[in-house]
Each structure stands twice: as structure tokens, then as C-alpha cells.
């Protein structure tokens, strides 16, 4: 039987968010290696970065991705 893949949406956000999210992603990778799990991280934009890119802080597409994901960080 194949290994399950868990999809995790990540929002780096603003301020210290990018640094914190990068470390959280590293922790997930370490957990995956140690315990035989596979995490697929999907980085998406929120807040100021999303406003700069799309003109709004949170798009419906990001909300839909969160609903389909196994977790959101």
C-alpha cells in the first residue's frame, strides 16, 4: 500500500510570518522523514502580499484550497 500524502496549505503572511512559516515547513519535513509521512505544502498568499499581487487580502481561490487541504498553517 502506498504512503499517504497530507496536503498542507501555508500562508506566510506579513511581518515575521515568512520566517516562521519557513521553519514550520522545515519541521514538517523532519517529522515526515522521521515518522514516514509525506507532506505536500502549498504556499499561498494572504494579507499584504496578496493585496500587492491580487488587490485583495484573501481570494476565494485560497479559501477553496484551504477547504480541500488536510491542514492550514
PDB file of C-alpha atoms in Angstrom:
ATOM      1  CA  UNK A   1       0.000   0.000   0.000  1.00  0.00           C
ATOM      2  CA  UNK A   2       1.321   3.495  -0.859  1.00  0.00           C
ATOM      3  CA  UNK A   3       2.224   6.160   1.587  1.00  0.00           C
ATOM      4  CA  UNK A   4      -0.483   8.741   2.292  1.00  0.00           C
ATOM      5  CA  UNK A   5       0.214  12.327   1.305  1.00  0.00           C
ATOM      6  CA  UNK A   6      -1.119  15.102   3.505  1.00  0.00           C
ATOM      7  CA  UNK A   7      -1.718  18.435   1.802  1.00  0.00           C
ATOM      8  CA  UNK A   8      -0.950  21.461   3.955  1.00  0.00           C
ATOM      9  CA  UNK A   9      -1.687  24.997   2.796  1.00  0.00           C
ATOM     10  CA  UNK A  10       0.795  27.529   4.169  1.00  0.00           C
ATOM     11  CA  UNK A  11       0.240  31.265   4.466  1.00  0.00           C
ATOM     12  CA  UNK A  12       3.437  33.150   5.222  1.00  0.00           C
ATOM     13  CA  UNK A  13       1.557  36.397   5.703  1.00  0.00           C
ATOM     14  CA  UNK A  14       3.332  39.580   6.733  1.00  0.00           C
ATOM     15  CA  UNK A  15       5.861  40.668   9.354  1.00  0.00           C
ATOM     16  CA  UNK A  16       7.706  37.678  10.805  1.00  0.00           C
ATOM     17  CA  UNK A  17       5.276  35.276   9.132  1.00  0.00           C
ATOM     18  CA  UNK A  18       7.576  34.262   6.272  1.00  0.00           C
ATOM     19  CA  UNK A  19      10.370  33.255   8.670  1.00  0.00           C
ATOM     20  CA  UNK A  20       8.007  31.385  10.998  1.00  0.00           C
ATOM     21  CA  UNK A  21       6.303  29.591   8.115  1.00  0.00           C
ATOM     22  CA  UNK A  22       9.649  28.572   6.613  1.00  0.00           C
ATOM     23  CA  UNK A  23      10.665  26.984   9.930  1.00  0.00           C
ATOM     24  CA  UNK A  24       7.281  25.264  10.298  1.00  0.00           C
ATOM     25  CA  UNK A  25       7.750  23.780   6.833  1.00  0.00           C
ATOM     26  CA  UNK A  26      11.209  22.515   7.829  1.00  0.00           C
ATOM     27  CA  UNK A  27       9.738  20.920  10.965  1.00  0.00           C
ATOM     28  CA  UNK A  28       7.080  19.172   8.871  1.00  0.00           C
ATOM     29  CA  UNK A  29       9.768  17.805   6.552  1.00  0.00           C
ATOM     30  CA  UNK A  30      11.724  16.465   9.540  1.00  0.00           C
ATOM     31  CA  UNK A  31       8.604  14.857  11.012  1.00  0.00           C
ATOM     32  CA  UNK A  32       7.863  13.287   7.647  1.00  0.00           C
ATOM     33  CA  UNK A  33      11.348  11.825   7.363  1.00  0.00           C
ATOM     34  CA  UNK A  34      11.404  10.551  10.920  1.00  0.00           C
ATOM     35  CA  UNK A  35       7.931   9.024  11.002  1.00  0.00           C
ATOM     36  CA  UNK A  36       7.466   8.001   7.370  1.00  0.00           C
ATOM     37  CA  UNK A  37       4.861  10.586   6.408  1.00  0.00           C
ATOM     38  CA  UNK A  38       4.642  12.697   3.271  1.00  0.00           C
ATOM     39  CA  UNK A  39       3.523  16.313   3.489  1.00  0.00           C
ATOM     40  CA  UNK A  40       2.824  18.356   0.374  1.00  0.00           C
ATOM     41  CA  UNK A  41       2.981  22.027   1.286  1.00  0.00           C
ATOM     42  CA  UNK A  42       1.095  24.517  -0.864  1.00  0.00           C
ATOM     43  CA  UNK A  43       2.304  28.087  -0.229  1.00  0.00           C
ATOM     44  CA  UNK A  44      -0.380  30.707  -0.861  1.00  0.00           C
ATOM     45  CA  UNK A  45      -0.607  34.461  -0.368  1.00  0.00           C
ATOM     46  CA  UNK A  46      -2.562  36.305   2.312  1.00  0.00           C
ATOM     47  CA  UNK A  47      -2.545  39.818   3.738  1.00  0.00           C
ATOM     48  CA  UNK A  48      -0.247  42.481   2.340  1.00  0.00           C
ATOM     49  CA  UNK A  49       1.451  40.114  -0.099  1.00  0.00           C
ATOM     50  CA  UNK A  50      -1.940  39.129  -1.533  1.00  0.00           C
ATOM     51  CA  UNK A  51      -3.022  42.765  -1.746  1.00  0.00           C
ATOM     52  CA  UNK A  52       0.164  43.581  -3.661  1.00  0.00           C
ATOM     53  CA  UNK A  53      -0.352  40.637  -6.028  1.00  0.00           C
ATOM     54  CA  UNK A  54      -4.153  40.465  -6.399  1.00  0.00           C
ATOM     55  CA  UNK A  55      -5.587  43.655  -4.904  1.00  0.00           C
ATOM     56  CA  UNK A  56      -7.400  41.853  -2.046  1.00  0.00           C
ATOM     57  CA  UNK A  57      -6.120  40.215   1.177  1.00  0.00           C
ATOM     58  CA  UNK A  58      -7.708  36.788   0.645  1.00  0.00           C
ATOM     59  CA  UNK A  59      -9.128  35.422  -2.598  1.00  0.00           C
ATOM     60  CA  UNK A  60     -11.894  32.829  -2.930  1.00  0.00           C
ATOM     61  CA  UNK A  61      -9.323  30.529  -4.562  1.00  0.00           C
ATOM     62  CA  UNK A  62      -7.281  30.448  -1.356  1.00  0.00           C
ATOM     63  CA  UNK A  63     -10.372  29.717   0.718  1.00  0.00           C
ATOM     64  CA  UNK A  64     -11.233  26.817  -1.609  1.00  0.00           C
ATOM     65  CA  UNK A  65      -7.679  25.460  -1.340  1.00  0.00           C
ATOM     66  CA  UNK A  66      -7.928  25.575   2.462  1.00  0.00           C
ATOM     67  CA  UNK A  67     -11.175  23.640   2.406  1.00  0.00           C
ATOM     68  CA  UNK A  68      -9.594  20.912   0.271  1.00  0.00           C
ATOM     69  CA  UNK A  69      -6.379  20.697   2.314  1.00  0.00           C
ATOM     70  CA  UNK A  70      -5.749  18.404   5.257  1.00  0.00           C
ATOM     71  CA  UNK A  71      -4.374  21.317   7.300  1.00  0.00           C
ATOM     72  CA  UNK A  72      -3.584  25.030   7.115  1.00  0.00           C
ATOM     73  CA  UNK A  73      -0.528  26.734   8.653  1.00  0.00           C
TER      74      UNK A  73
END
